[in-house]
Short mmCIF file of C-alpha atoms in Angstrom, two decimals:
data_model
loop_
_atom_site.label_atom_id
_atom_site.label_comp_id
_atom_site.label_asym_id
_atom_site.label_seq_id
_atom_site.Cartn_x
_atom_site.Cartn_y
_atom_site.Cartn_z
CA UNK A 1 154.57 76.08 174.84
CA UNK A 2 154.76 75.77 170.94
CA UNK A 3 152.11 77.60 169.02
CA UNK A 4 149.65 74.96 167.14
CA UNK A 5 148.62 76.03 163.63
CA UNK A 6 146.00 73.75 163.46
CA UNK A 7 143.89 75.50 165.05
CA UNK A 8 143.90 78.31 162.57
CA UNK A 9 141.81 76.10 160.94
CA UNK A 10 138.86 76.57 163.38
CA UNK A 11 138.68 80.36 162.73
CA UNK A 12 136.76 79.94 159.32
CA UNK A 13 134.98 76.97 161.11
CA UNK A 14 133.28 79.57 163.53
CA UNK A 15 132.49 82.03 161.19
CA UNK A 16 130.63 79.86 159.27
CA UNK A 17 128.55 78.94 162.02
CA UNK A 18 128.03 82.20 163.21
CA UNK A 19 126.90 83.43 159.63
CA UNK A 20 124.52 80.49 159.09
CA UNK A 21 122.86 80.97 162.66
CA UNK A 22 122.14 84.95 161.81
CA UNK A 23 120.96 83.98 158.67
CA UNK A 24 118.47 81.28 160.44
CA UNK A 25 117.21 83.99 162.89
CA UNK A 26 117.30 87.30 160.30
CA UNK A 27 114.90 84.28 158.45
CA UNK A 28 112.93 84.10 161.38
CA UNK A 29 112.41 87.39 162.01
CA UNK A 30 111.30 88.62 158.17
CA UNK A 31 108.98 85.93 158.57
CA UNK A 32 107.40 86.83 161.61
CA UNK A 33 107.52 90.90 160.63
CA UNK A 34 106.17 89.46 157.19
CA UNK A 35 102.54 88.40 159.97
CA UNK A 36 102.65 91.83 161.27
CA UNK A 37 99.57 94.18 160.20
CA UNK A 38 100.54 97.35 158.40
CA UNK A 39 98.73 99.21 161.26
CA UNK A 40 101.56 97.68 163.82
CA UNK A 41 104.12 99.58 161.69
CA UNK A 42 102.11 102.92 161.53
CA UNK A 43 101.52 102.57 165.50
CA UNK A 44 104.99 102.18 166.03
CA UNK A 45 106.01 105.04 163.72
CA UNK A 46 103.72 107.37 165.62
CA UNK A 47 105.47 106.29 168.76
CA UNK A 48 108.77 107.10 167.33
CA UNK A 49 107.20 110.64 165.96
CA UNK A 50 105.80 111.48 169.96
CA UNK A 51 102.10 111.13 167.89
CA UNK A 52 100.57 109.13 170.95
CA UNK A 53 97.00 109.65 170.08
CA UNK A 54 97.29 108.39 166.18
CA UNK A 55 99.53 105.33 167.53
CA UNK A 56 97.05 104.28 170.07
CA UNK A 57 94.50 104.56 167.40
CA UNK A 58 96.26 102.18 165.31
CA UNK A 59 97.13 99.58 167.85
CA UNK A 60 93.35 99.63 168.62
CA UNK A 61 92.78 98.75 165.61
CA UNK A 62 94.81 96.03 165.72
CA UNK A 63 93.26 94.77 168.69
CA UNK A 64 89.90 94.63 167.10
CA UNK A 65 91.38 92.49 164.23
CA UNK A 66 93.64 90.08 165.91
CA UNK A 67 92.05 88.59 169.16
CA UNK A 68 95.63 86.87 169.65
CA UNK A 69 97.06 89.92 170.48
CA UNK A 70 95.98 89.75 174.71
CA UNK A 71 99.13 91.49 175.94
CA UNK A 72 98.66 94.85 173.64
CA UNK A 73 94.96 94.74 174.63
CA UNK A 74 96.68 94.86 178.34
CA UNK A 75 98.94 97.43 177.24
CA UNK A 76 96.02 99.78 176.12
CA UNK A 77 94.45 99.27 178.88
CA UNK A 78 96.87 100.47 181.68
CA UNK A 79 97.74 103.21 179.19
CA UNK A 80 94.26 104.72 178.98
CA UNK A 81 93.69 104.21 182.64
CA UNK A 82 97.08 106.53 182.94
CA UNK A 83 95.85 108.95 180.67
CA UNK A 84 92.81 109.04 182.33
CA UNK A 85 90.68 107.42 179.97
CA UNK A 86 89.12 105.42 182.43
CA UNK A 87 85.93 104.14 180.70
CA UNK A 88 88.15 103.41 177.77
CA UNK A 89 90.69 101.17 179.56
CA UNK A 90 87.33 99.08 181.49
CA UNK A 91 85.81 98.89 178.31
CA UNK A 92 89.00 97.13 177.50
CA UNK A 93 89.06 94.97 180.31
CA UNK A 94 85.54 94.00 180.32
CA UNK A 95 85.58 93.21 176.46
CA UNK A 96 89.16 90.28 177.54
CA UNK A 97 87.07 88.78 180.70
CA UNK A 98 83.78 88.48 178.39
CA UNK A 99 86.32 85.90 175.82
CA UNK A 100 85.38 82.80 176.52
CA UNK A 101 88.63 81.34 175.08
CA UNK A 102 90.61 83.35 177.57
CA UNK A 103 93.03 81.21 179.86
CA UNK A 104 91.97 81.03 183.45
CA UNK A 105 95.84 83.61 184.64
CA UNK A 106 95.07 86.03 182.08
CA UNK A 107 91.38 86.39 183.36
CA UNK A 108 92.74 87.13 186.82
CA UNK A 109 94.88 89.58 184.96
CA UNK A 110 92.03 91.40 183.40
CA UNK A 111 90.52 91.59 186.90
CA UNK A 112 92.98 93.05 188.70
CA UNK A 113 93.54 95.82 185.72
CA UNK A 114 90.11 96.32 186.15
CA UNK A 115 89.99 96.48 189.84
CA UNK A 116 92.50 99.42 189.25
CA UNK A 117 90.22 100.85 186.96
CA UNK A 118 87.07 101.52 189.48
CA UNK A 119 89.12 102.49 191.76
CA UNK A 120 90.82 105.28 189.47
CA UNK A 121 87.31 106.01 188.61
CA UNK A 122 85.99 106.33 192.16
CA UNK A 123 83.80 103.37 191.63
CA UNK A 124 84.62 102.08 194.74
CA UNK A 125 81.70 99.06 195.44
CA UNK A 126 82.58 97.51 192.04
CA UNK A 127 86.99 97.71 192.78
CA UNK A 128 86.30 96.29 196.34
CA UNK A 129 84.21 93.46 194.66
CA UNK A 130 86.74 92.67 192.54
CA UNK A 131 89.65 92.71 194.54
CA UNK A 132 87.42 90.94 197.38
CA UNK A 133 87.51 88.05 194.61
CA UNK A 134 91.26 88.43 194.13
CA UNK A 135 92.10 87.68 197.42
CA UNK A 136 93.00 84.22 196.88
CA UNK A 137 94.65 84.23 193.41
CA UNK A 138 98.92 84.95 193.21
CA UNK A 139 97.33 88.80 193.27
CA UNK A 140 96.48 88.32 196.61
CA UNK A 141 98.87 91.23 198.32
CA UNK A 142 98.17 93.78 196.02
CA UNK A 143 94.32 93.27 196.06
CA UNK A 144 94.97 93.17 200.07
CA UNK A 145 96.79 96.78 199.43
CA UNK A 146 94.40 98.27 197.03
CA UNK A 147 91.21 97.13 199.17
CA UNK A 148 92.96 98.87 202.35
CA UNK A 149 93.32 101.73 200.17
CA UNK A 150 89.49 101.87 199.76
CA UNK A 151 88.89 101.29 203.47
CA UNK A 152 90.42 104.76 204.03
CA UNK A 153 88.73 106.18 201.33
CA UNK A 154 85.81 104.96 202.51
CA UNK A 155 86.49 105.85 206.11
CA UNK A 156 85.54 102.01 207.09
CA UNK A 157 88.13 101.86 209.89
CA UNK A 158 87.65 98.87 211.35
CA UNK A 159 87.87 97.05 207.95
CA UNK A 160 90.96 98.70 207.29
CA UNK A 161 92.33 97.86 210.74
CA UNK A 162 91.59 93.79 209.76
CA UNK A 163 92.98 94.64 206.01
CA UNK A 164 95.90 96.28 207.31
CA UNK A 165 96.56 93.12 210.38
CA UNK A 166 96.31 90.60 207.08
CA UNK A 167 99.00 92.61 205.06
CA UNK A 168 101.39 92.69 207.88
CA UNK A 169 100.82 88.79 208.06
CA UNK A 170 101.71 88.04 204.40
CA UNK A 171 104.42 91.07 204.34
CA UNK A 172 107.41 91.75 205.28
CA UNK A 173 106.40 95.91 206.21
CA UNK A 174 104.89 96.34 209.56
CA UNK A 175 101.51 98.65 209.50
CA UNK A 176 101.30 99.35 213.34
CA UNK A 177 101.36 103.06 212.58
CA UNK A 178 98.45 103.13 210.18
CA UNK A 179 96.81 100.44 212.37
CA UNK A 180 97.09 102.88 215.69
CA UNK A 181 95.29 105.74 213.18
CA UNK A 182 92.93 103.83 212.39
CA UNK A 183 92.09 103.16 215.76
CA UNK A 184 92.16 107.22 216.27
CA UNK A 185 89.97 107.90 213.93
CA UNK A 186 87.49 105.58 215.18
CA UNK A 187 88.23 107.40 218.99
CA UNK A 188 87.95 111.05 216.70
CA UNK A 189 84.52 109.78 215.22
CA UNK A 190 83.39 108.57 218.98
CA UNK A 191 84.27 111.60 220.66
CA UNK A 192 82.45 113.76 218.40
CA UNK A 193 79.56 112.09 219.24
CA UNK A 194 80.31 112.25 222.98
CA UNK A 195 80.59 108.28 223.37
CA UNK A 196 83.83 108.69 225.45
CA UNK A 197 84.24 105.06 226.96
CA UNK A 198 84.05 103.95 223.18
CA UNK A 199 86.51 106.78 222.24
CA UNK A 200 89.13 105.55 225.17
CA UNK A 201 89.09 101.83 224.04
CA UNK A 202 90.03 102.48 220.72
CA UNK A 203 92.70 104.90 222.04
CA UNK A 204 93.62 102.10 224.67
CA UNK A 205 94.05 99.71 221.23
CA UNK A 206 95.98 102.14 219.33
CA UNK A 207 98.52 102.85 222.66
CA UNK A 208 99.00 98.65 221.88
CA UNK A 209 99.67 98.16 219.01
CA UNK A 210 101.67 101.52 218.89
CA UNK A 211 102.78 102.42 222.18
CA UNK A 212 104.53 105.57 220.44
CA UNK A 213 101.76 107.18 218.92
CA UNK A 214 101.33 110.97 219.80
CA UNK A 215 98.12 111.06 218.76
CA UNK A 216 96.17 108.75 220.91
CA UNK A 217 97.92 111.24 223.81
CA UNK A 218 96.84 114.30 221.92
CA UNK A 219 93.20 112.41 221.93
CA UNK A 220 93.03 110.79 225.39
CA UNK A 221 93.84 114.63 226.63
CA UNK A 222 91.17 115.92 224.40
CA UNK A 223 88.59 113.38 226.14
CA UNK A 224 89.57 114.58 229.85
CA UNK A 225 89.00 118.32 228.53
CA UNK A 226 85.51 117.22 226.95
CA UNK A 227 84.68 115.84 230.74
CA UNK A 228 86.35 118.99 232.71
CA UNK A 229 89.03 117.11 233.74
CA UNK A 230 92.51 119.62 233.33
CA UNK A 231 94.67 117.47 235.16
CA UNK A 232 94.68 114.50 233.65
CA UNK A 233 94.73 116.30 230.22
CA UNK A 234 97.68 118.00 231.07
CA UNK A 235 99.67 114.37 232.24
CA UNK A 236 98.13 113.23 228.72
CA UNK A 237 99.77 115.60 227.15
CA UNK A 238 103.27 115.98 228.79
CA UNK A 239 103.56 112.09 227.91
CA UNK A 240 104.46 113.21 224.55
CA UNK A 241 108.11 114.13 225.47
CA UNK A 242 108.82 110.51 225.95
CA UNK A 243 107.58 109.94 222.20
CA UNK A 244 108.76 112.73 220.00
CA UNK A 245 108.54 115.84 221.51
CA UNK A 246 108.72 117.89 217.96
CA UNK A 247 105.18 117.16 218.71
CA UNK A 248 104.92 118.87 221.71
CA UNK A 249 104.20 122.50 219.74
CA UNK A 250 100.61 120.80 218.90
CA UNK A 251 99.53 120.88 222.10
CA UNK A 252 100.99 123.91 223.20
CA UNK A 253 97.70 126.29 223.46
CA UNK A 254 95.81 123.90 225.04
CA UNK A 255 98.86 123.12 227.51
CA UNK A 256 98.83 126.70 228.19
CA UNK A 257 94.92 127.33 228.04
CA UNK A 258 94.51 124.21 230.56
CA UNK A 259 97.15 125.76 232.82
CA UNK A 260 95.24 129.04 232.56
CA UNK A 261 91.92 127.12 233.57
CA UNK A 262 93.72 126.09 236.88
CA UNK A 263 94.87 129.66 237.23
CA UNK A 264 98.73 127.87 237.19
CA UNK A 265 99.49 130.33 234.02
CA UNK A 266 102.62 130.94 234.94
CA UNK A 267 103.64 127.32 235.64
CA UNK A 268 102.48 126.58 232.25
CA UNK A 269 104.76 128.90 230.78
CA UNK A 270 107.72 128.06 232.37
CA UNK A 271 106.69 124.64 231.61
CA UNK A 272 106.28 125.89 227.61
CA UNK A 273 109.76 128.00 228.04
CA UNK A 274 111.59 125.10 229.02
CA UNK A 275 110.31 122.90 226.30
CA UNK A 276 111.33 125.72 223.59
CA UNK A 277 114.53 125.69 225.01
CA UNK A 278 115.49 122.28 225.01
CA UNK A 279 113.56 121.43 221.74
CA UNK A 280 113.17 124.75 219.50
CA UNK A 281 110.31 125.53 217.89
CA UNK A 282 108.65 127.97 215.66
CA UNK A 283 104.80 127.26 216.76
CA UNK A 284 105.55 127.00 220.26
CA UNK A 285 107.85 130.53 219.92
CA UNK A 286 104.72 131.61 218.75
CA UNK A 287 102.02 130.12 221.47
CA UNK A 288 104.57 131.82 224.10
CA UNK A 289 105.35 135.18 222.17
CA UNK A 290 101.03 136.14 221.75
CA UNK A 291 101.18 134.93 225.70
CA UNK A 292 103.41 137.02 226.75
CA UNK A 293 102.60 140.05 224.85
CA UNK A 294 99.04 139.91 226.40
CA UNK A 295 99.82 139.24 229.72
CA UNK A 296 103.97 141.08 230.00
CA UNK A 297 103.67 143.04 227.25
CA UNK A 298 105.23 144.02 224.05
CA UNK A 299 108.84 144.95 225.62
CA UNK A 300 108.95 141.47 227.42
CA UNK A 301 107.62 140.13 224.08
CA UNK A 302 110.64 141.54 221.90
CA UNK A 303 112.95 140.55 223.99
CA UNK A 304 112.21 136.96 224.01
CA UNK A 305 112.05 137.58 220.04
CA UNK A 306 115.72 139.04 220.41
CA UNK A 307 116.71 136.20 222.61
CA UNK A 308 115.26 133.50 220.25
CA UNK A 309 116.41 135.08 217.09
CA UNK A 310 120.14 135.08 218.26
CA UNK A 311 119.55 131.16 219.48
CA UNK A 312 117.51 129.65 216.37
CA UNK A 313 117.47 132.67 213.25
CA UNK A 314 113.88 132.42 211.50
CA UNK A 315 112.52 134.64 209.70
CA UNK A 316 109.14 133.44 211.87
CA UNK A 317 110.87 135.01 214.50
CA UNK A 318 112.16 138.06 212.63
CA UNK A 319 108.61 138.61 212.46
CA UNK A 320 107.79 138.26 215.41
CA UNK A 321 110.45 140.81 216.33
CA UNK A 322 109.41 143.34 214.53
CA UNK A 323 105.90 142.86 215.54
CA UNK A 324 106.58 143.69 218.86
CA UNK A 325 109.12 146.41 218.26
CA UNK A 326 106.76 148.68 215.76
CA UNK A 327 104.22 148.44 219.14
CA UNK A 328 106.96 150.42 220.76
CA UNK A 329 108.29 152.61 218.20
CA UNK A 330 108.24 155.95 217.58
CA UNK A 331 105.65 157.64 215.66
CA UNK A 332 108.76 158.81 213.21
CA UNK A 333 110.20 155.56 212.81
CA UNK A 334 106.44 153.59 212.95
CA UNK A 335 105.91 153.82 208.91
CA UNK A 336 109.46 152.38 207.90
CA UNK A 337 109.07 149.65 210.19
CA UNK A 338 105.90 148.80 209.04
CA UNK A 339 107.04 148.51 205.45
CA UNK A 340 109.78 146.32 207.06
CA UNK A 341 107.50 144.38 208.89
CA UNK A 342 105.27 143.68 206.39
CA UNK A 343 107.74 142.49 203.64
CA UNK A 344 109.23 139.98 206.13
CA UNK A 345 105.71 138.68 207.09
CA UNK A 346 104.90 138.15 203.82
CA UNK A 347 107.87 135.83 202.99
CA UNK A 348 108.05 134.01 206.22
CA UNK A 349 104.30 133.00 205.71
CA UNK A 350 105.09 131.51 202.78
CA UNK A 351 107.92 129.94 204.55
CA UNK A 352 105.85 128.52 207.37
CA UNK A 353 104.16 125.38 206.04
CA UNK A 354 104.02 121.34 206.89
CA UNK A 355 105.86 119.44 204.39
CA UNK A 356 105.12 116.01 203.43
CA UNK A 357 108.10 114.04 203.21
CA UNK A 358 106.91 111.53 201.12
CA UNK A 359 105.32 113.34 197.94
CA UNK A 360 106.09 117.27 199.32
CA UNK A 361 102.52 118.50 199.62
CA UNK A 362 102.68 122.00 201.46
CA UNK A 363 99.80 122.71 203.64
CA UNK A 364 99.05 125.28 206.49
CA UNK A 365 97.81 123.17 209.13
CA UNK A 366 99.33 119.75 210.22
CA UNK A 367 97.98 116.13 208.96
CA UNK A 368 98.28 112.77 210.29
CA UNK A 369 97.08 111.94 206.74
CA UNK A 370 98.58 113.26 203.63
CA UNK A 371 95.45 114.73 201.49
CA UNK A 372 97.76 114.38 198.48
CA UNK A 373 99.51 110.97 198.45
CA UNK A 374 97.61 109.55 201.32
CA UNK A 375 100.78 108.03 203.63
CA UNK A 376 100.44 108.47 207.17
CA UNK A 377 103.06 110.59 209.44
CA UNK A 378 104.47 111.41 206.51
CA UNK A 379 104.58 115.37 208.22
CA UNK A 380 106.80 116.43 210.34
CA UNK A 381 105.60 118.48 213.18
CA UNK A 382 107.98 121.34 212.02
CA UNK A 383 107.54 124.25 209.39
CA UNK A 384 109.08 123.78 206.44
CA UNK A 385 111.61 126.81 207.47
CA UNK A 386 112.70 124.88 210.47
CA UNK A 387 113.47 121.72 208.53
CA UNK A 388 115.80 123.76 206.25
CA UNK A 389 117.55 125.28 209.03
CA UNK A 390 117.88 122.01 210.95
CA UNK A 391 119.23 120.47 207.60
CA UNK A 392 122.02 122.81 207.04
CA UNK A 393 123.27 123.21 210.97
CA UNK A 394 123.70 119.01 210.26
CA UNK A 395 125.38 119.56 206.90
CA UNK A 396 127.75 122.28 208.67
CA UNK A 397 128.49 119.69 211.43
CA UNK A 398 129.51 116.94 209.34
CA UNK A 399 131.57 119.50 207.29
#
């Protein structure tokens, strides 16, 4: 194929073209800069000089001059509300919905910001009215989210059980596990005031709509203690094998205290030896270790320490160990082991916390609800110590 030199031609063609268009649009842009306020400039040069406070001033003050500029009034907004300045940013929002001139999407827009911004101020009657009136606007599924947040806030279960059915309609994210909660903590709230039949039909509704949850079990067992009934609480409670039996190590003292109430003690801890040796556990090595050192004592007690601690190394049950080996020792030896004993204990207590998995708040006792970040099941029914362990035996295996 020959080589046409025509269409060398073309080359000063396209340049020309391409110079006359960036000419057009540097045009445009010196005249649009050339609208700018001065103030814009200064904002934006704080910015660039990490002077947040002085470039927020300025942009307010564009605000105030220029009522075209909606989107930086937004802007503002959301950034006080981060910053929590939250009477600044619905001072902001109020001042947009008061415009008359306002289109009818950007007043919805102001309303949801603002929505955000009761809520972030704990004005909770004023964000559910708002987001109550969102409901059927394109900000439908977040005001749907952000009301069932103030449900649980508000500990208004049974409106958080309809808010949460109505997102699972409209979404593609099922909500069965906060649904069965919420039914528990309406059973929780029942029991405590000794309405049981109430407290076992909103356990019977949680078991529905979540036939996995542990703690309707935990509950249900909890109501045939309150009404003497040992039994049944302990076929509540052995139900939770079939679920997730890491759970098991919650129940563990009052397994072992209902067994002890039927004078079957030892039944319960063979029943309690056999779950720690198919499942492992730190709290239930514990619930069996202060058993046996009251009732066997504290030789029987170190050797199921030894016998653990060569099966699942902890330094839980290094403690433990030691615990019941200073009990024995010799006065001579007593002092060194204490010292021993009481280094260890101090590092494995900081080592024997519930982590959440979903924001890694550390707590001592064990939450359905995260106090921090306020998912649900987001702990797992293991010390933070165990996880580790468990996480390295799997990265060995797959090594």
């Amino acid at each position: 194929m020959e080589f046409e030199y025509w269409w060398l031609l073309t080359f000063p063609l396209f340049f020309s073209l391409g110079w006359m268009a960036a000419r057009i649009d540097i045009k445009h842009v010196l005249s649009e800069s050339r609208r700018l306020p001065a103030s814009y400039f200064q904002g934006l040069n704080f910015l660039l000089n990490e002077q947040t406070d002085k470039a927020i001033e300025a942009f307010i003050e564009i605000a105030k001059a220029d009522n075209e500029t909606v989107e930086l009034q937004f802007a503002l907004g959301s950034l006080f509300r981060r910053r929590g300045e939250v009477e600044r940013a619905i001072r902001m929002h109020q001042s947009l919905l008061e415009r008359s001139d306002l289109e009818e999407e950007k007043k919805l827009t102001a309303m949801n910001e603002l929505g955000q911004d009761y809520l972030k101020a704990g004005l909770l009657d004023r964000a559910e009215q708002v987001f109550s009136e969102l409901q059927q606007t394109r900000y439908s599924s977040g005001a749907l989210k952000y009301l069932l947040e103030i449900y649980v806030l508000e500990k208004d279960w049974l409106k958080a059980v309809e808010a949460a059915h109505r997102l699972g309609e409209i979404s593609s994210r099922s909500y069965l596990v906060e649904i069965a909660h919420f039914y528990c903590e309406l059973a929780a709230s029942e029991l405590a005031n000794s309405d049981h039949a109430a407290a076992r039909e909103h356990l019977d509704e949680a078991l529905r709509v979540n036939r996995d949850s542990v703690r309707a079990n935990i509950l249900h067992g909890d109501i045939e203690i309150a009404e003497g009934r040992h039994e049944a609480a302990i076929q509540c409670w052995k139900r939770i094998e079939t679920q997730n039996p890491a759970h098991l190590a919650l129940v563990a003292e009052r397994l072992l205290a209902s067994h002890r109430t039927l004078d079957r003690f030892a039944e319960g801890m063979d029943l309690l030896r056999g779950y720690l040796a198919r499942y492992g556990s730190l709290d239930m090595l514990n619930v069996i270790f202060q058993a046996v050192l009251e009732t066997e004592g504290p030789h029987v007690a170190y050797q199921l320490a030894r016998d653990e601690l060569r099966r699942n190394p902890s330094m839980r049950g290094l403690d433990r160990l030691l615990e019941a080996q200073l009990m024995e020792a010799p006065a001579e030896r007593r002092q060194d082991l204490q010292l021993v004993h009481n280094l260890i204990h101090q590092h494995s207590a900081g080592l024997a916390l519930y982590r959440c998995e979903n924001c890694g708040f550390r707590a001592r006792q064990y939450f359905w609800h995260c106090p921090a970040c306020g998912k649900w099941e987001t702990y797992p029914p293991r010390r933070s110590e165990e996880i580790e362990v468990l996480v390295k035996a799997s990265m060995q295996d797959l090594m």
